Coordinates of C-alpha atoms in Angstrom, one line a residue:
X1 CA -142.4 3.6 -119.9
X2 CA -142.0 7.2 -119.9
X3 CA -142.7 8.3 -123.1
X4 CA -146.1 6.2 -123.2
X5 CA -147.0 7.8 -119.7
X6 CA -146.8 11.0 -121.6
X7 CA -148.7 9.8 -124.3
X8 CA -151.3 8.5 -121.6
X9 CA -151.1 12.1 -120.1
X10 CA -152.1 13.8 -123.2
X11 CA -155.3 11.4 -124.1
X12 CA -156.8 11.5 -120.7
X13 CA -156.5 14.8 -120.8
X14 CA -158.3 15.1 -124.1
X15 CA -160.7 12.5 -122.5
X16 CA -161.6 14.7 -119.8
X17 CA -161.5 17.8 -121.1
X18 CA -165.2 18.5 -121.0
X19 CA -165.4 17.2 -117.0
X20 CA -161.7 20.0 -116.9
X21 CA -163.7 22.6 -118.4
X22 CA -167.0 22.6 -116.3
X23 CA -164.8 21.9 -113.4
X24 CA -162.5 25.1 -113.6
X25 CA -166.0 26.9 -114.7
X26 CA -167.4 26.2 -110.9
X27 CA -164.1 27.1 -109.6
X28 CA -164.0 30.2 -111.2
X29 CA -167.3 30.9 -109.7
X30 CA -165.9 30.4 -105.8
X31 CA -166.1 33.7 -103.6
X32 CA -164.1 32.7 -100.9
X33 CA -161.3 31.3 -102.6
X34 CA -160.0 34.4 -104.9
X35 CA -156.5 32.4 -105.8
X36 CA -158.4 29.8 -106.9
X37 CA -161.2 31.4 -109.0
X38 CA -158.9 33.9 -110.5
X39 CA -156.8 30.6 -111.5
X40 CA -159.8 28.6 -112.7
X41 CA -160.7 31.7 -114.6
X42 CA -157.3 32.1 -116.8
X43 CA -156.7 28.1 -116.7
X44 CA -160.2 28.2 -118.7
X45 CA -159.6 30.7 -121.1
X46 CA -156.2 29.2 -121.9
X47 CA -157.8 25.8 -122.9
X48 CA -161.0 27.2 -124.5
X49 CA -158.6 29.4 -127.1
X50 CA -159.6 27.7 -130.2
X51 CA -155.2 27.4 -131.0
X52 CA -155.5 25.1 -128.0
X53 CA -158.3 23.2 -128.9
X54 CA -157.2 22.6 -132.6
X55 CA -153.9 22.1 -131.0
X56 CA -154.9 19.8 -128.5
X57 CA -156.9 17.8 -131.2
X58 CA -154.0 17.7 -133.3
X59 CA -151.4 16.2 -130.7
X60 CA -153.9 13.8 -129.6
X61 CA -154.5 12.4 -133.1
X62 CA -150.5 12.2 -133.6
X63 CA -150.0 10.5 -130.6
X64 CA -152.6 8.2 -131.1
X65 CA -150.8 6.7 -133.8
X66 CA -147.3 7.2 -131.9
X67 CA -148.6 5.5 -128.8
X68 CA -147.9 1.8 -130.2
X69 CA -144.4 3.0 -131.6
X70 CA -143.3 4.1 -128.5
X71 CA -144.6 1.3 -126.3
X72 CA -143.1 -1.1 -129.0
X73 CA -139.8 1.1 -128.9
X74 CA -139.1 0.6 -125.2
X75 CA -138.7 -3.4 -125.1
X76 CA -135.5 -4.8 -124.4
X77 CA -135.6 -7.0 -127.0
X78 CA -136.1 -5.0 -130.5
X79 CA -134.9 -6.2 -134.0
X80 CA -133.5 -3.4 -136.2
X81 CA -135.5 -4.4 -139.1
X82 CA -138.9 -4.3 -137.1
X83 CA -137.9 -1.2 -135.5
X84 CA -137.8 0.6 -139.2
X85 CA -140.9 -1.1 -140.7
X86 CA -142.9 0.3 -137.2
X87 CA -141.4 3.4 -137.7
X88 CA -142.2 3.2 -141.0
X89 CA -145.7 2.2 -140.6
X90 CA -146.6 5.2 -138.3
X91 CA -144.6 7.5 -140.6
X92 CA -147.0 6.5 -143.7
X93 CA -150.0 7.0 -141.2
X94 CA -148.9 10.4 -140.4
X95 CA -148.3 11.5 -144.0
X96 CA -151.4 10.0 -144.8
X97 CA -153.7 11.9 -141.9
X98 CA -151.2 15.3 -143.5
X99 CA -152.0 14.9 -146.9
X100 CA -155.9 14.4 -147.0
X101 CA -156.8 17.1 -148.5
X102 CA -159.9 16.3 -150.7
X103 CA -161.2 14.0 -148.0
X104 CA -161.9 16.8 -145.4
X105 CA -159.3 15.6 -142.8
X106 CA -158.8 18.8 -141.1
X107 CA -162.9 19.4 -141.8
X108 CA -163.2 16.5 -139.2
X109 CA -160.3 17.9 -136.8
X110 CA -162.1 21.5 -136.7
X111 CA -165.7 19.3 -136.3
X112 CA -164.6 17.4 -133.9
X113 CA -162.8 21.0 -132.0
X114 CA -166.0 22.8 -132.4
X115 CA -168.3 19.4 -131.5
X116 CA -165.5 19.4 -127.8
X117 CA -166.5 23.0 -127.0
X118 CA -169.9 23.0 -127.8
X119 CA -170.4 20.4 -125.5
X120 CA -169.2 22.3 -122.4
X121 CA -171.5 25.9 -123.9
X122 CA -168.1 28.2 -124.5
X123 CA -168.3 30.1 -127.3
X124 CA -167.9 28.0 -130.6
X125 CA -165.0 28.2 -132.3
X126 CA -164.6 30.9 -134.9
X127 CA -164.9 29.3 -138.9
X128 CA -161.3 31.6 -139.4
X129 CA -159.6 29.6 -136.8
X130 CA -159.0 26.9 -139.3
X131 CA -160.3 28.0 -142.2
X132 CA -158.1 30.8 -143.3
X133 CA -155.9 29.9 -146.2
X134 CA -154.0 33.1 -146.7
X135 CA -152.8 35.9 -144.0
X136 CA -155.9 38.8 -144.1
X137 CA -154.7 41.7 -145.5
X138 CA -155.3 44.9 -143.2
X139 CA -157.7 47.6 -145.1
X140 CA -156.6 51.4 -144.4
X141 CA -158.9 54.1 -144.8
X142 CA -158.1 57.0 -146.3

């Protein structure tokens, strides 16, 4: 059950996030406990770096469609030829959720990112954080 307790650890996380944010933004807001505030303070700024969010959306979609495959995985009892066609079946979900392009797939990741920390008041995630398509090229003045 180890691998699904990870995958638990990861959606309740994403779950909570919101009450994880607000929490570390009161603790960050403690005078007598510097340790702590100063900790709160980074903790928050680590998970309200839009990488992390879109990151953090990302693994929790994945592992959503992992979870069953891995609680399926761990029985004592497993055929070889239902093993492949689950591991099959989450494969072709996976490619699928990859290779939505036109349908606005990753439009509905960054919503769903920018909807998270909006909800807690942080700063809203900047529109180049996933919409970027080549590296910026750096201007030089002369």
């Amino acid at each position: 059950m180890r691998w699904v307790e990870r995958h638990d650890c990861v959606l309740v996380f994403a779950e909570l996030y919101n009450s994880i944010a607000l929490t570390l933004q009161e603790i960050s807001t403690w005078s007598g406990d510097r340790d702590a505030s100063s900790d709160a303070t980074c903790l928050l700024a680590a998970i309200s770096r839009c990488e992390f969010v879109i990151a953090s959306q990302c693994l929790r979609q994945v592992l959503v469609a992992t979870k069953t495959l891995s609680i399926y995985m761990q029985k004592s009892d497993l055929e070889l030829v239902k093993c492949i066609d689950h591991v099959e079946n989450v494969q072709s979900q996976l490619v699928t959720w990859l290779d939505c392009r036109g349908s606005g797939c990753f439009n509905n990741l960054y919503l769903s990112a920018e909807q998270l920390v909006g909800e807690i008041r942080l700063d809203t995630l900047p529109s180049a954080c996933c919409q970027q398509r080549t590296a910026s090229q750096p201007t030089t003045v002369d």
